[in-house]
Short mmCIF file of N, CA and C in Angstrom, two decimals:
data_model
loop_
_atom_site.label_atom_id
_atom_site.label_comp_id
_atom_site.label_asym_id
_atom_site.label_seq_id
_atom_site.Cartn_x
_atom_site.Cartn_y
_atom_site.Cartn_z
N GLN A 1 19.15 1.32 -6.75
CA GLN A 1 19.34 0.72 -5.39
C GLN A 1 20.54 0.94 -4.91
N VAL A 2 20.81 0.77 -3.76
CA VAL A 2 22.19 0.97 -2.89
C VAL A 2 21.97 -0.11 -1.90
N GLN A 3 23.11 -0.86 -1.75
CA GLN A 3 23.24 -1.71 -0.61
C GLN A 3 24.21 -1.30 0.27
N LEU A 4 24.11 -1.22 1.49
CA LEU A 4 25.02 -1.12 2.67
C LEU A 4 25.04 -2.13 3.71
N VAL A 5 26.66 -2.32 4.11
CA VAL A 5 26.73 -3.32 5.09
C VAL A 5 27.73 -2.80 5.95
N GLU A 6 27.34 -2.55 7.07
CA GLU A 6 28.05 -2.14 8.08
C GLU A 6 29.03 -3.22 9.02
N SER A 7 30.19 -2.74 9.46
CA SER A 7 30.80 -3.72 10.32
C SER A 7 31.72 -3.23 11.34
N GLY A 8 32.38 -3.71 12.27
CA GLY A 8 33.30 -3.07 13.29
C GLY A 8 32.68 -2.80 14.44
N GLY A 9 31.32 -3.41 14.78
CA GLY A 9 30.73 -3.12 16.11
C GLY A 9 31.25 -3.89 16.91
N GLY A 10 31.01 -3.74 18.29
CA GLY A 10 31.44 -4.78 19.41
C GLY A 10 31.20 -3.95 20.85
N LEU A 11 32.10 -4.71 21.76
CA LEU A 11 32.06 -4.46 23.06
C LEU A 11 33.27 -3.75 23.45
N VAL A 12 33.27 -2.71 24.00
CA VAL A 12 34.32 -1.78 24.41
C VAL A 12 34.40 -0.98 25.82
N GLN A 13 35.34 -0.81 26.49
CA GLN A 13 35.18 -0.32 27.87
C GLN A 13 35.11 1.35 27.78
N ALA A 14 34.26 1.86 28.61
CA ALA A 14 34.32 3.46 28.58
C ALA A 14 35.71 3.94 28.39
N GLY A 15 35.68 4.94 27.43
CA GLY A 15 37.10 5.43 27.14
C GLY A 15 37.79 4.95 26.13
N GLY A 16 37.16 3.73 25.63
CA GLY A 16 37.89 3.39 24.57
C GLY A 16 37.55 3.82 22.97
N SER A 17 37.92 3.03 22.19
CA SER A 17 37.63 3.29 20.72
C SER A 17 37.08 2.12 20.02
N LEU A 18 36.50 2.56 18.86
CA LEU A 18 35.84 1.63 17.77
C LEU A 18 36.09 2.36 16.47
N ARG A 19 36.13 1.56 15.34
CA ARG A 19 36.18 2.01 13.95
C ARG A 19 35.02 1.25 13.43
N LEU A 20 33.93 1.94 12.90
CA LEU A 20 32.97 1.51 12.14
C LEU A 20 33.12 1.50 10.66
N SER A 21 32.86 0.53 9.83
CA SER A 21 32.89 0.59 8.36
C SER A 21 31.55 0.39 7.73
N CYS A 22 31.43 0.84 6.62
CA CYS A 22 30.05 0.70 5.58
C CYS A 22 30.46 0.62 4.47
N ALA A 23 30.35 -0.83 3.65
CA ALA A 23 30.67 -0.79 2.51
C ALA A 23 29.25 -0.49 1.70
N ALA A 24 29.28 0.05 0.50
CA ALA A 24 28.36 0.23 -0.32
C ALA A 24 28.52 -0.43 -1.63
N SER A 25 27.26 -0.68 -2.21
CA SER A 25 27.64 -1.29 -3.57
C SER A 25 25.97 -0.68 -4.14
N GLY A 26 26.04 -1.17 -5.66
CA GLY A 26 24.83 -0.57 -6.15
C GLY A 26 25.44 0.86 -7.24
N ARG A 27 24.38 1.51 -6.99
CA ARG A 27 24.43 2.81 -7.96
C ARG A 27 25.52 3.76 -7.35
N THR A 28 25.85 4.83 -8.14
CA THR A 28 26.77 5.63 -7.67
C THR A 28 26.95 6.09 -6.29
N PHE A 29 28.17 6.40 -5.75
CA PHE A 29 28.39 6.56 -4.29
C PHE A 29 29.09 7.78 -4.17
N SER A 30 29.83 8.23 -4.96
CA SER A 30 30.72 9.59 -4.68
C SER A 30 29.90 10.60 -4.65
N GLY A 31 28.66 10.51 -5.29
CA GLY A 31 28.08 11.90 -5.42
C GLY A 31 26.89 11.96 -4.16
N ASP A 32 26.73 11.01 -3.32
CA ASP A 32 25.85 10.68 -2.23
C ASP A 32 26.51 11.46 -1.04
N THR A 33 25.50 11.85 -0.14
CA THR A 33 25.70 12.40 1.20
C THR A 33 25.79 10.91 1.87
N MET A 34 26.55 10.47 2.74
CA MET A 34 26.85 9.16 3.59
C MET A 34 26.50 9.45 5.05
N GLY A 35 25.73 8.90 5.67
CA GLY A 35 25.50 9.38 7.23
C GLY A 35 25.55 8.09 8.07
N TRP A 36 25.72 8.21 9.39
CA TRP A 36 25.61 7.44 10.32
C TRP A 36 24.51 7.93 11.39
N PHE A 37 23.69 6.86 11.64
CA PHE A 37 22.74 7.35 12.69
C PHE A 37 22.99 5.95 13.92
N ARG A 38 22.22 6.28 14.82
CA ARG A 38 22.32 5.20 15.84
C ARG A 38 20.76 5.03 16.80
N GLN A 39 20.36 4.05 17.20
CA GLN A 39 19.27 3.79 17.84
C GLN A 39 19.74 2.97 19.17
N ALA A 40 19.42 3.68 20.39
CA ALA A 40 19.70 2.99 21.69
C ALA A 40 18.31 2.47 22.05
N PRO A 41 18.47 1.43 22.97
CA PRO A 41 17.13 0.71 23.37
C PRO A 41 16.15 1.38 24.07
N GLY A 42 15.00 1.60 23.46
CA GLY A 42 13.82 2.30 24.06
C GLY A 42 13.70 3.79 23.47
N LYS A 43 14.70 4.18 22.56
CA LYS A 43 15.01 5.48 22.16
C LYS A 43 14.72 5.53 20.50
N GLU A 44 14.37 6.63 20.07
CA GLU A 44 14.21 6.90 18.72
C GLU A 44 15.80 6.99 17.64
N ARG A 45 15.83 6.50 16.59
CA ARG A 45 16.83 6.61 15.94
C ARG A 45 17.60 8.14 15.95
N GLU A 46 18.61 8.39 16.02
CA GLU A 46 18.98 9.89 15.99
C GLU A 46 20.40 9.74 14.97
N PHE A 47 20.33 11.18 14.60
CA PHE A 47 21.68 11.44 13.69
C PHE A 47 22.77 11.39 14.29
N VAL A 48 24.00 11.12 13.79
CA VAL A 48 25.34 10.82 14.44
C VAL A 48 26.23 11.75 13.88
N ALA A 49 26.43 11.41 12.46
CA ALA A 49 27.44 12.25 11.49
C ALA A 49 27.18 11.95 9.98
N ALA A 50 27.52 12.96 9.21
CA ALA A 50 27.38 12.83 7.82
C ALA A 50 28.61 13.29 7.02
N SER A 51 28.79 12.75 5.95
CA SER A 51 29.87 13.02 4.92
C SER A 51 29.38 13.68 3.83
N ILE A 52 29.45 14.81 3.26
CA ILE A 52 29.00 15.22 2.06
C ILE A 52 29.93 14.79 1.03
N TRP A 53 29.48 14.60 -0.25
CA TRP A 53 30.33 14.09 -1.23
C TRP A 53 31.46 15.07 -1.46
N SER A 54 31.26 16.35 -1.47
CA SER A 54 32.20 17.37 -1.87
C SER A 54 33.48 17.37 -0.65
N GLY A 55 33.25 16.70 0.59
CA GLY A 55 34.18 16.60 1.66
C GLY A 55 33.70 17.50 3.08
N GLY A 56 32.59 17.90 2.89
CA GLY A 56 31.94 18.57 4.16
C GLY A 56 31.70 17.37 5.21
N THR A 57 31.57 17.50 6.55
CA THR A 57 31.13 16.81 7.35
C THR A 57 30.06 17.41 8.35
N TYR A 58 29.46 16.77 8.97
CA TYR A 58 28.31 17.40 9.94
C TYR A 58 28.59 16.28 11.06
N TYR A 59 28.08 16.89 12.41
CA TYR A 59 28.12 16.09 13.58
C TYR A 59 26.96 16.25 14.64
N ALA A 60 26.50 15.55 15.22
CA ALA A 60 25.69 15.70 16.37
C ALA A 60 26.37 16.14 17.59
N ASP A 61 25.69 17.20 18.24
CA ASP A 61 26.65 18.01 19.20
C ASP A 61 27.33 16.90 20.24
N SER A 62 26.27 15.65 20.60
CA SER A 62 26.96 14.77 21.60
C SER A 62 28.19 14.12 21.03
N VAL A 63 28.50 13.83 19.83
CA VAL A 63 29.61 13.36 19.42
C VAL A 63 30.77 14.21 18.83
N LYS A 64 30.60 15.26 18.69
CA LYS A 64 31.49 16.40 18.13
C LYS A 64 32.63 16.23 18.87
N GLY A 65 33.73 16.26 18.42
CA GLY A 65 35.21 16.30 18.96
C GLY A 65 35.62 14.62 19.57
N ARG A 66 34.49 13.82 19.31
CA ARG A 66 35.03 12.45 19.55
C ARG A 66 34.84 11.62 18.60
N PHE A 67 33.93 11.66 17.69
CA PHE A 67 33.90 10.89 16.51
C PHE A 67 34.28 11.68 15.21
N THR A 68 34.73 10.69 14.33
CA THR A 68 34.91 11.42 13.03
C THR A 68 34.56 10.54 11.97
N ILE A 69 33.94 11.17 11.06
CA ILE A 69 33.25 10.44 9.67
C ILE A 69 34.39 10.63 8.52
N SER A 70 34.43 9.69 7.92
CA SER A 70 35.57 9.93 6.61
C SER A 70 34.75 8.78 5.66
N ARG A 71 35.58 8.89 4.39
CA ARG A 71 34.90 8.14 3.30
C ARG A 71 36.16 7.81 2.28
N ASP A 72 35.82 7.00 1.54
CA ASP A 72 36.66 6.48 0.44
C ASP A 72 35.84 6.43 -0.82
N ASN A 73 36.01 7.29 -1.77
CA ASN A 73 34.98 6.95 -2.70
C ASN A 73 35.45 6.18 -3.71
N VAL A 74 36.68 5.74 -3.84
CA VAL A 74 37.06 4.57 -4.80
C VAL A 74 36.73 3.27 -4.28
N LYS A 75 36.80 2.89 -2.87
CA LYS A 75 36.26 1.95 -2.26
C LYS A 75 34.70 1.93 -2.11
N LYS A 76 34.13 3.05 -2.06
CA LYS A 76 32.72 3.17 -1.85
C LYS A 76 32.44 2.57 -0.49
N ALA A 77 33.11 3.32 0.45
CA ALA A 77 33.11 2.87 1.85
C ALA A 77 33.16 4.19 2.55
N VAL A 78 32.44 4.35 3.96
CA VAL A 78 32.29 5.20 4.77
C VAL A 78 32.48 4.77 6.13
N PHE A 79 33.27 5.51 6.83
CA PHE A 79 33.80 4.87 8.22
C PHE A 79 33.35 5.99 9.43
N LEU A 80 33.45 5.42 10.67
CA LEU A 80 33.12 6.29 11.88
C LEU A 80 34.10 5.85 12.62
N GLN A 81 35.11 6.81 13.13
CA GLN A 81 36.03 6.58 14.05
C GLN A 81 35.34 7.11 15.39
N MET A 82 35.26 6.37 16.38
CA MET A 82 34.74 6.84 17.64
C MET A 82 35.51 6.67 18.90
N ASN A 83 36.08 7.67 19.32
CA ASN A 83 36.88 7.86 20.43
C ASN A 83 36.31 7.98 21.82
N SER A 84 36.95 8.14 22.78
CA SER A 84 36.41 8.50 24.09
C SER A 84 35.02 7.98 24.27
N LEU A 85 34.52 6.90 23.98
CA LEU A 85 33.28 6.25 24.25
C LEU A 85 32.80 6.24 25.40
N ASN A 86 31.46 6.57 25.68
CA ASN A 86 31.00 6.34 27.09
C ASN A 86 29.70 5.48 26.94
N THR A 87 29.10 5.24 28.03
CA THR A 87 27.92 4.17 28.00
C THR A 87 26.80 4.94 27.30
N GLU A 88 26.68 5.94 26.94
CA GLU A 88 25.43 6.72 26.25
C GLU A 88 25.84 6.51 25.03
N ASP A 89 26.80 6.22 24.62
CA ASP A 89 27.11 5.69 22.85
C ASP A 89 26.50 4.33 22.74
N THR A 90 26.19 3.57 23.52
CA THR A 90 25.59 2.20 23.27
C THR A 90 24.47 2.28 22.57
N ALA A 91 24.48 1.79 21.43
CA ALA A 91 23.45 1.72 20.36
C ALA A 91 23.76 0.68 19.38
N VAL A 92 22.63 0.53 18.38
CA VAL A 92 22.87 -0.13 17.18
C VAL A 92 23.25 1.30 16.16
N TYR A 93 24.34 1.04 15.61
CA TYR A 93 24.75 2.14 14.69
C TYR A 93 24.37 1.59 13.19
N TYR A 94 23.88 2.75 12.55
CA TYR A 94 23.38 2.32 11.00
C TYR A 94 24.14 3.18 10.00
N CYS A 95 24.55 2.70 9.02
CA CYS A 95 24.97 3.67 7.83
C CYS A 95 23.80 3.91 6.91
N ALA A 96 23.84 4.96 6.34
CA ALA A 96 22.60 5.30 5.51
C ALA A 96 23.06 6.27 4.44
N ARG A 97 22.35 6.29 3.12
CA ARG A 97 22.47 7.59 2.42
C ARG A 97 21.61 8.43 2.96
N ALA A 98 22.11 9.55 3.16
CA ALA A 98 21.46 10.54 4.15
C ALA A 98 20.96 11.90 3.29
N GLN A 99 20.18 12.55 3.81
CA GLN A 99 19.78 13.79 3.51
C GLN A 99 19.50 14.71 4.34
N ARG A 100 19.45 15.89 4.17
CA ARG A 100 19.11 17.01 5.35
C ARG A 100 17.96 17.76 4.76
N SER A 101 17.22 17.90 5.63
CA SER A 101 15.95 19.24 5.40
C SER A 101 16.02 20.22 6.51
N GLY A 102 16.54 21.29 6.38
CA GLY A 102 16.94 22.14 7.52
C GLY A 102 17.91 21.52 8.35
N SER A 103 17.39 21.42 9.71
CA SER A 103 18.56 20.75 10.59
C SER A 103 18.27 19.22 10.81
N ARG A 104 17.30 18.89 10.30
CA ARG A 104 16.92 17.36 10.16
C ARG A 104 17.46 16.40 9.50
N TRP A 105 18.10 15.45 9.85
CA TRP A 105 18.64 14.53 8.91
C TRP A 105 17.77 13.18 8.87
N SER A 106 17.92 12.62 7.66
CA SER A 106 17.13 11.14 7.41
C SER A 106 17.88 10.49 6.44
N GLY A 107 17.55 9.31 6.30
CA GLY A 107 17.91 8.38 5.17
C GLY A 107 17.10 7.80 4.36
N ASP A 108 17.59 7.28 3.06
CA ASP A 108 16.60 6.65 2.45
C ASP A 108 16.79 5.13 2.20
N TYR A 109 18.32 4.95 2.05
CA TYR A 109 18.94 3.67 2.05
C TYR A 109 19.45 3.08 3.34
N TRP A 110 19.27 2.03 3.92
CA TRP A 110 19.95 1.79 5.23
C TRP A 110 20.66 0.35 5.07
N GLY A 111 21.64 0.25 6.07
CA GLY A 111 22.48 -0.89 6.20
C GLY A 111 21.64 -1.61 7.43
N GLN A 112 22.00 -2.83 7.84
CA GLN A 112 21.37 -3.99 8.72
C GLN A 112 21.71 -3.25 10.12
N GLY A 113 22.66 -2.49 10.37
CA GLY A 113 22.84 -2.00 11.57
C GLY A 113 24.17 -2.85 12.19
N THR A 114 24.90 -2.38 13.13
CA THR A 114 25.90 -3.18 14.03
C THR A 114 25.75 -2.41 15.26
N GLN A 115 26.15 -3.42 16.35
CA GLN A 115 26.00 -3.19 17.70
C GLN A 115 27.10 -2.59 18.26
N VAL A 116 27.12 -1.59 19.11
CA VAL A 116 28.06 -0.89 19.84
C VAL A 116 27.67 -1.04 21.11
N THR A 117 28.49 -1.74 22.17
CA THR A 117 28.15 -1.60 23.50
C THR A 117 29.47 -1.28 24.44
N VAL A 118 29.07 -0.06 25.04
CA VAL A 118 29.97 0.44 25.96
C VAL A 118 29.94 0.16 27.36
N SER A 119 30.76 -0.41 27.91
CA SER A 119 30.62 -0.98 29.43
C SER A 119 31.33 0.00 30.31
N SER A 120 30.89 0.24 31.59
CA SER A 120 31.40 1.26 32.40
C SER A 120 32.67 0.42 33.15
#
């Protein structure tokens, strides 16, 4: 079992920044791929970014160059630094243990989510 708890969401003006954190507990973390996903109102949950245990990272095209995923294997935490936020980034953001199948990302363990609201 893996337990994930997100924090760091909030209300920010367009152009601003937020840093999300996800604390993991339970079974091993360092060998897992960890990801961030988001779900906007009326839309399906979508992949945002992933951090491979070996150090590689992946990003959705919509956030590339603005968001940065990082991890601390000692503290069992994963982070999402979000810069140049715009209103389209408004969503509930979820941390997950992630898997990739082809170009499709999914998760098997999920946090409860943290709300990010970007005002214009």
